[in-house]
Short mmCIF file of C-alpha atoms in Angstrom, two decimals:
data_model
loop_
_atom_site.label_atom_id
_atom_site.label_comp_id
_atom_site.label_asym_id
_atom_site.label_seq_id
_atom_site.Cartn_x
_atom_site.Cartn_y
_atom_site.Cartn_z
CA MET A 16 22.96 -26.27 86.49
CA LEU A 17 25.40 -24.14 84.52
CA SER A 18 26.67 -27.19 82.67
CA ILE A 19 23.09 -28.20 81.78
CA PHE A 20 22.37 -24.68 80.46
CA ARG A 21 25.53 -24.73 78.36
CA ALA A 22 24.60 -28.14 76.97
CA SER A 23 21.16 -26.81 76.06
CA LEU A 24 22.70 -23.87 74.20
CA ALA A 25 25.04 -26.21 72.38
CA ARG A 26 22.13 -28.40 71.28
CA ARG A 27 20.20 -25.32 70.05
CA ALA A 28 23.22 -24.10 68.10
CA PHE A 29 23.66 -27.54 66.55
CA LEU A 30 19.98 -27.77 65.60
CA THR A 31 19.98 -24.22 64.20
CA ALA A 32 23.07 -24.90 62.11
CA GLY A 33 21.54 -28.13 60.89
CA LEU A 34 18.31 -26.40 59.96
CA CYS A 35 20.21 -23.70 58.03
CA ALA A 36 22.18 -26.34 56.20
CA ILE A 37 19.02 -28.25 55.29
CA THR A 38 17.33 -25.03 54.15
CA GLY A 39 20.36 -24.18 52.01
CA LEU A 40 20.32 -27.61 50.43
CA ALA A 41 16.62 -27.29 49.70
CA ALA A 42 17.05 -23.87 48.12
CA ALA A 43 19.99 -24.81 45.93
CA PRO A 44 18.00 -26.83 43.37
CA VAL A 45 15.73 -23.82 42.72
CA TRP A 46 18.67 -22.03 41.14
CA ALA A 47 19.83 -25.20 39.41
CA GLN A 48 16.42 -25.59 37.77
CA GLN A 49 16.58 -22.14 36.16
CA PRO A 50 19.99 -21.72 34.53
CA THR A 51 20.45 -18.91 32.05
CA GLN A 52 20.91 -20.27 28.55
CA GLN A 53 23.25 -18.25 26.34
CA ILE A 54 22.16 -18.04 22.70
CA THR A 55 23.35 -16.17 19.61
CA TYR A 56 20.82 -14.47 17.35
CA LEU A 57 21.96 -13.36 13.90
CA LEU A 58 20.49 -10.13 12.57
CA PRO A 59 20.41 -9.38 8.82
CA ALA A 60 21.04 -5.65 9.42
CA PRO A 61 22.04 -3.38 12.34
CA ALA A 62 20.14 -3.97 15.57
CA ASN A 63 18.97 -0.34 15.87
CA LEU A 64 16.63 -0.58 12.88
CA PRO A 65 12.98 -0.24 14.00
CA ALA A 66 12.23 -3.40 12.00
CA PHE A 67 13.79 -5.22 14.95
CA ALA A 68 11.70 -3.38 17.54
CA PRO A 69 9.94 -6.59 18.71
CA LEU A 70 13.33 -8.14 19.50
CA MET A 71 14.83 -5.09 21.19
CA LEU A 72 11.70 -4.43 23.25
CA ALA A 73 11.51 -8.07 24.34
CA GLU A 74 15.13 -7.75 25.44
CA LYS A 75 14.62 -4.43 27.25
CA LYS A 76 11.45 -5.57 29.02
CA GLY A 77 13.09 -8.78 30.23
CA TYR A 78 10.93 -11.19 28.26
CA TYR A 79 13.91 -13.28 27.16
CA ALA A 80 15.39 -13.23 30.67
CA ALA A 81 12.04 -14.39 32.06
CA GLU A 82 12.34 -17.40 29.76
CA GLY A 83 15.83 -18.10 31.05
CA LEU A 84 17.58 -16.82 27.91
CA SER A 85 20.51 -14.45 27.54
CA VAL A 86 20.74 -13.28 23.93
CA ARG A 87 23.86 -12.20 22.09
CA TRP A 88 22.98 -10.14 19.00
CA LEU A 89 25.29 -10.40 16.01
CA THR A 90 24.81 -8.60 12.67
CA VAL A 91 25.70 -10.27 9.36
CA GLN A 92 25.21 -9.34 5.71
CA GLY A 93 21.53 -9.87 4.99
CA GLY A 94 18.92 -12.57 5.48
CA ALA A 95 20.44 -15.06 3.06
CA ASP A 96 23.74 -14.78 4.94
CA VAL A 97 21.84 -15.38 8.19
CA GLY A 98 20.57 -18.67 6.78
CA LYS A 99 24.00 -19.75 5.58
CA GLN A 100 25.60 -18.94 8.95
CA LEU A 101 22.91 -20.79 10.89
CA ALA A 102 23.36 -23.87 8.71
CA SER A 103 27.09 -23.70 9.40
CA GLY A 104 26.51 -23.64 13.16
CA ASN A 105 27.55 -20.02 13.66
CA GLY A 106 24.37 -19.04 15.52
CA ASP A 107 21.35 -20.53 17.23
CA LEU A 108 18.58 -18.42 15.67
CA GLY A 109 18.40 -15.56 13.20
CA GLY A 110 16.21 -13.26 11.20
CA GLY A 111 15.32 -13.09 7.55
CA LEU A 112 12.13 -13.13 5.52
CA GLY A 113 9.71 -16.00 5.45
CA ASP A 114 10.95 -16.32 1.86
CA THR A 115 14.51 -17.15 2.95
CA PRO A 116 14.21 -20.96 3.26
CA ILE A 117 12.49 -21.09 -0.13
CA VAL A 118 15.55 -19.50 -1.72
CA LEU A 119 18.23 -21.33 0.30
CA ARG A 120 16.90 -24.90 0.57
CA PRO A 121 17.53 -25.74 -3.11
CA ASN A 122 21.17 -24.78 -2.50
CA GLY A 123 21.56 -27.39 0.22
CA ILE A 124 21.17 -24.98 3.16
CA PRO A 125 18.89 -26.75 5.70
CA ILE A 126 17.01 -23.98 7.51
CA LYS A 127 13.36 -23.43 8.38
CA GLY A 128 11.17 -20.61 9.56
CA VAL A 129 10.05 -21.19 13.15
CA ALA A 130 7.85 -18.08 13.51
CA LEU A 131 6.55 -15.46 11.08
CA LEU A 132 6.27 -11.90 12.40
CA GLY A 133 3.24 -10.80 10.46
CA GLY A 134 0.69 -11.86 7.89
CA ARG A 135 1.81 -9.45 5.18
CA THR A 136 5.21 -8.65 3.70
CA LEU A 137 8.10 -6.70 5.22
CA HIS A 138 9.52 -5.24 2.03
CA GLN A 139 8.04 -2.16 0.46
CA LEU A 140 8.43 -0.81 -3.06
CA VAL A 141 9.54 2.79 -2.47
CA VAL A 142 9.78 5.11 -5.47
CA ARG A 143 10.58 8.77 -5.86
CA ASP A 144 7.48 10.62 -7.03
CA ASP A 145 9.55 12.48 -9.62
CA ALA A 146 10.58 9.14 -11.24
CA ASN A 147 7.08 8.60 -12.68
CA ILE A 148 6.95 4.91 -11.71
CA LYS A 149 3.42 3.59 -11.45
CA SER A 150 3.94 -0.19 -11.49
CA PRO A 151 6.72 -2.82 -11.66
CA ALA A 152 6.65 -2.55 -15.46
CA ASP A 153 8.07 0.97 -15.08
CA LEU A 154 11.16 -0.38 -13.28
CA LYS A 155 12.81 -1.20 -16.59
CA GLY A 156 16.10 0.66 -16.86
CA LYS A 157 15.83 2.10 -13.33
CA MET A 158 18.37 1.99 -10.52
CA ILE A 159 16.97 -0.05 -7.61
CA THR A 160 18.70 -0.19 -4.25
CA VAL A 161 18.51 -3.17 -1.87
CA LEU A 162 20.34 -3.89 1.37
CA ALA A 163 22.65 -6.52 -0.12
CA TYR A 164 22.76 -9.21 -2.78
CA GLN A 165 22.83 -11.73 0.10
CA ASP A 166 19.63 -10.27 1.55
CA THR A 167 16.18 -11.57 0.75
CA GLY A 168 15.24 -8.03 -0.31
CA PHE A 169 17.25 -8.76 -3.44
CA TYR A 170 15.09 -11.81 -4.17
CA ALA A 171 11.97 -9.77 -3.46
CA THR A 172 13.19 -7.33 -6.12
CA LEU A 173 13.57 -10.19 -8.59
CA GLY A 174 10.01 -11.18 -7.75
CA LEU A 175 8.79 -7.64 -8.39
CA LEU A 176 10.51 -7.55 -11.77
CA ALA A 177 9.22 -11.00 -12.67
CA SER A 178 5.65 -9.93 -11.90
CA ALA A 179 5.96 -7.52 -14.85
CA GLY A 180 7.76 -9.97 -17.13
CA LEU A 181 11.17 -8.38 -16.46
CA THR A 182 14.46 -9.97 -15.41
CA ARG A 183 17.43 -8.86 -13.36
CA ASN A 184 19.08 -7.59 -16.54
CA ASP A 185 16.22 -5.20 -17.23
CA ALA A 186 17.09 -2.98 -14.25
CA ARG A 187 20.19 -1.94 -12.33
CA ILE A 188 20.08 -3.47 -8.86
CA GLN A 189 22.53 -2.08 -6.32
CA GLY A 190 23.37 -3.76 -3.00
CA ALA A 191 23.99 -0.53 -1.13
CA GLY A 192 24.23 -1.45 2.56
CA PRO A 193 22.07 -0.20 5.46
CA ALA A 194 22.90 3.48 4.84
CA GLY A 195 23.28 3.63 1.08
CA VAL A 196 20.06 1.70 0.48
CA TRP A 197 18.01 4.80 1.32
CA GLN A 198 20.61 7.55 0.88
CA GLN A 199 21.02 6.82 -2.82
CA VAL A 200 17.29 7.32 -3.34
CA ALA A 201 17.28 10.45 -1.18
CA THR A 202 20.10 11.99 -3.23
CA GLY A 203 18.64 10.98 -6.58
CA LYS A 204 21.34 8.46 -7.47
CA ALA A 205 18.61 5.80 -7.56
CA GLU A 206 14.92 6.09 -8.33
CA VAL A 207 13.70 3.06 -6.40
CA MET A 208 14.32 1.18 -3.17
CA VAL A 209 13.03 -2.22 -2.07
CA GLY A 210 13.35 -2.13 1.68
CA THR A 211 11.76 -1.54 5.06
CA PRO A 212 9.33 1.18 6.16
CA GLU A 213 11.95 2.92 8.31
CA TRP A 214 14.26 3.42 5.34
CA ALA A 215 11.35 4.97 3.49
CA GLN A 216 10.87 7.29 6.48
CA ASN A 217 14.54 8.31 6.21
CA ILE A 218 14.00 9.31 2.58
CA GLU A 219 10.97 11.39 3.50
CA ASP A 220 12.90 13.04 6.34
CA ALA A 221 15.46 14.12 3.72
CA GLY A 222 12.70 16.11 2.03
CA VAL A 223 11.98 13.76 -0.87
CA LYS A 224 8.41 12.91 -1.82
CA ILE A 225 7.94 9.17 -2.25
CA THR A 226 5.22 6.59 -2.74
CA MET A 227 5.42 3.39 -0.70
CA THR A 228 3.57 0.24 -1.74
CA SER A 229 3.65 -3.17 -0.07
CA THR A 230 5.31 -5.62 -2.44
CA ASP A 231 2.58 -8.17 -1.74
CA LYS A 232 0.41 -6.16 -4.09
CA TYR A 233 2.43 -7.72 -6.91
CA PHE A 234 3.59 -11.07 -5.56
CA PRO A 235 2.99 -13.07 -2.32
CA GLY A 236 6.03 -12.14 -0.26
CA MET A 237 6.23 -12.63 3.49
CA ALA A 238 7.14 -10.77 6.66
CA GLN A 239 10.21 -11.22 8.83
CA ALA A 240 10.74 -14.71 10.16
CA ILE A 241 12.71 -16.25 12.97
CA LEU A 242 14.93 -18.88 11.36
CA ALA A 243 16.69 -21.98 12.68
CA SER A 244 18.68 -24.83 11.19
CA ASP A 245 17.25 -28.32 11.08
CA LYS A 246 19.94 -29.35 13.58
CA THR A 247 18.98 -26.68 16.10
CA ILE A 248 15.28 -27.52 15.75
CA ALA A 249 16.07 -31.16 16.54
CA GLU A 250 18.47 -30.46 19.41
CA LYS A 251 17.12 -27.31 21.08
CA PRO A 252 13.33 -27.22 20.64
CA GLU A 253 12.63 -25.79 24.11
CA MET A 254 15.07 -22.92 23.56
CA ILE A 255 13.32 -22.05 20.29
CA ARG A 256 9.90 -22.22 21.94
CA LYS A 257 10.98 -19.82 24.68
CA PHE A 258 12.49 -17.31 22.24
CA VAL A 259 9.44 -17.41 19.97
CA HIS A 260 7.06 -16.97 22.91
CA ALA A 261 8.91 -13.90 24.21
CA THR A 262 9.18 -12.31 20.76
CA LEU A 263 5.52 -12.81 19.84
CA LYS A 264 4.52 -11.25 23.16
CA SER A 265 6.39 -8.14 22.06
CA VAL A 266 4.82 -8.16 18.56
CA ALA A 267 1.35 -8.34 20.09
CA GLU A 268 2.09 -5.34 22.31
CA ILE A 269 3.22 -3.24 19.33
CA MET A 270 0.04 -4.15 17.46
CA ARG A 271 -2.13 -3.13 20.42
CA ASP A 272 -0.35 0.12 21.22
CA PRO A 273 2.22 1.35 18.66
CA ALA A 274 2.40 4.76 20.35
CA GLY A 275 3.29 3.23 23.70
CA ALA A 276 5.72 0.85 22.03
CA ALA A 277 7.41 3.81 20.32
CA LYS A 278 8.03 5.49 23.69
CA ASP A 279 9.45 2.28 25.14
CA TYR A 280 11.59 1.72 22.06
CA CYS A 281 13.08 5.22 22.12
CA ALA A 282 13.91 4.71 25.80
CA ALA A 283 15.55 1.38 24.97
CA VAL A 284 17.54 2.63 21.96
CA PRO A 285 19.32 5.89 22.88
CA ALA A 286 19.93 6.81 19.22
CA TYR A 287 16.18 7.53 18.89
CA LYS A 288 15.80 9.72 21.95
CA GLY A 289 13.58 12.66 21.03
CA LYS A 290 12.30 10.92 17.88
CA GLU A 291 9.21 9.37 19.42
CA ALA A 292 6.86 10.84 16.78
CA GLU A 293 8.94 9.42 13.92
CA ILE A 294 9.19 5.99 15.55
CA GLU A 295 5.48 6.00 16.33
CA LYS A 296 4.75 6.57 12.64
CA ILE A 297 7.02 3.66 11.67
CA LEU A 298 5.68 1.23 14.28
CA THR A 299 2.11 2.20 13.43
CA TYR A 300 2.85 1.27 9.80
CA TYR A 301 4.14 -2.12 10.97
CA ALA A 302 1.14 -2.61 13.25
CA ARG A 303 -1.34 -1.80 10.46
CA ASN A 304 0.40 -3.02 7.28
CA VAL A 305 2.93 -5.74 8.16
CA TYR A 306 1.92 -7.62 11.33
CA PRO A 307 -1.83 -8.25 10.68
CA GLY A 308 -3.32 -11.06 8.61
CA GLN A 309 -2.55 -14.23 10.59
CA GLN A 310 -5.17 -16.53 12.08
CA ARG A 311 -2.64 -17.28 14.80
CA LEU A 312 0.11 -14.77 15.55
CA GLY A 313 3.47 -16.14 14.41
CA ALA A 314 2.10 -18.98 12.28
CA PHE A 315 2.98 -19.62 8.64
CA ASP A 316 0.12 -19.99 6.18
CA PRO A 317 0.76 -23.17 4.14
CA ALA A 318 -1.14 -21.79 1.13
CA ARG A 319 0.91 -18.57 1.09
CA VAL A 320 4.19 -20.46 1.38
CA THR A 321 3.22 -22.78 -1.49
CA LYS A 322 2.04 -19.90 -3.67
CA LEU A 323 5.24 -17.95 -3.11
CA GLN A 324 7.46 -20.95 -3.81
CA ASP A 325 5.51 -21.67 -7.00
CA PHE A 326 6.02 -18.06 -8.07
CA TYR A 327 9.77 -18.17 -7.44
CA ALA A 328 10.06 -21.45 -9.35
CA GLN A 329 7.95 -20.21 -12.26
CA GLU A 330 10.09 -17.09 -12.57
CA LYS A 331 13.30 -19.14 -12.20
CA VAL A 332 14.38 -17.31 -9.05
CA ILE A 333 14.93 -20.84 -7.68
CA ARG A 334 15.96 -23.83 -9.75
CA GLU A 335 13.80 -26.37 -7.91
CA LYS A 336 11.07 -26.52 -5.31
CA SER A 337 11.36 -27.96 -1.80
CA ASN A 338 8.84 -29.95 0.18
CA PRO A 339 6.78 -27.20 1.89
CA ALA A 340 7.11 -29.09 5.18
CA ASP A 341 10.88 -28.45 4.99
CA LEU A 342 10.43 -24.67 4.71
CA TYR A 343 8.70 -23.87 8.00
CA THR A 344 7.22 -25.30 11.17
CA ASN A 345 4.43 -23.97 13.37
CA GLN A 346 5.29 -26.26 16.28
CA PHE A 347 6.76 -23.40 18.35
CA VAL A 348 3.87 -20.97 17.93
CA GLN A 349 1.59 -21.20 20.95
#
């Protein structure tokens, strides 16, 4: 009897071990089906700028992780440099303006916009009130700061000047970096800045009265765009789709509730702790003046792209035009 009992225990142990092994084998593919994909995203300026709030909030809230992505953020010297680096294979995705492919394609740099973060333009014309500048025509002879000569803000400045019949030689344009771009205006070394709303906020915080006007009042610029090389679009379409989906989810949340987004952003970026009111003001400006205006969030408007490229060509900012289909794709915007 004892031998039978022992045999029964042995059979149960064998069956239990076998069941555990089978269960383990069944569970293993679940992990294999959801590997984390490492990607590199190139930023045109430091990551802590509120302009990149949709990206940083998507990261903090786990939207990229939920898509199976692990993002490495790397800062380079402006949007044009982002495009050049992507074309060289030094990143998977990156940020610039929707204008960026228009400027770079004629130079043999094969990149496209894969999502547009807003229906209006990112760059603002910011002037000191004591400079008595009422329109782009008044920029003649003025010192204008931009992030960098490799940044699309520089090309936006050329577009502003061209809208008044002026050229680069009619003003003094200074690529001043992410600090100098606003500090030079705040200290009076420059009268004008072409840059983002948060840099304008920095000037106001320094006690200087300014007037901020969206540059699309004078020419059809565009908002920030997620950029990719033709090669990456062909080889990694699902990765792009996942990144775009997570980012646009974040943009939509900021549009719905900029105050709530400001609190989340300040919690995510320690440098802004205690500055919730300031960040709320900036994100509200984005939500009301930069992000709106698209029939489908994230999608490029073919007419706007064509109009902007025609403007750049007419004003000789670019030497030749590209096929509009080579400048952007809406295939990743759901």
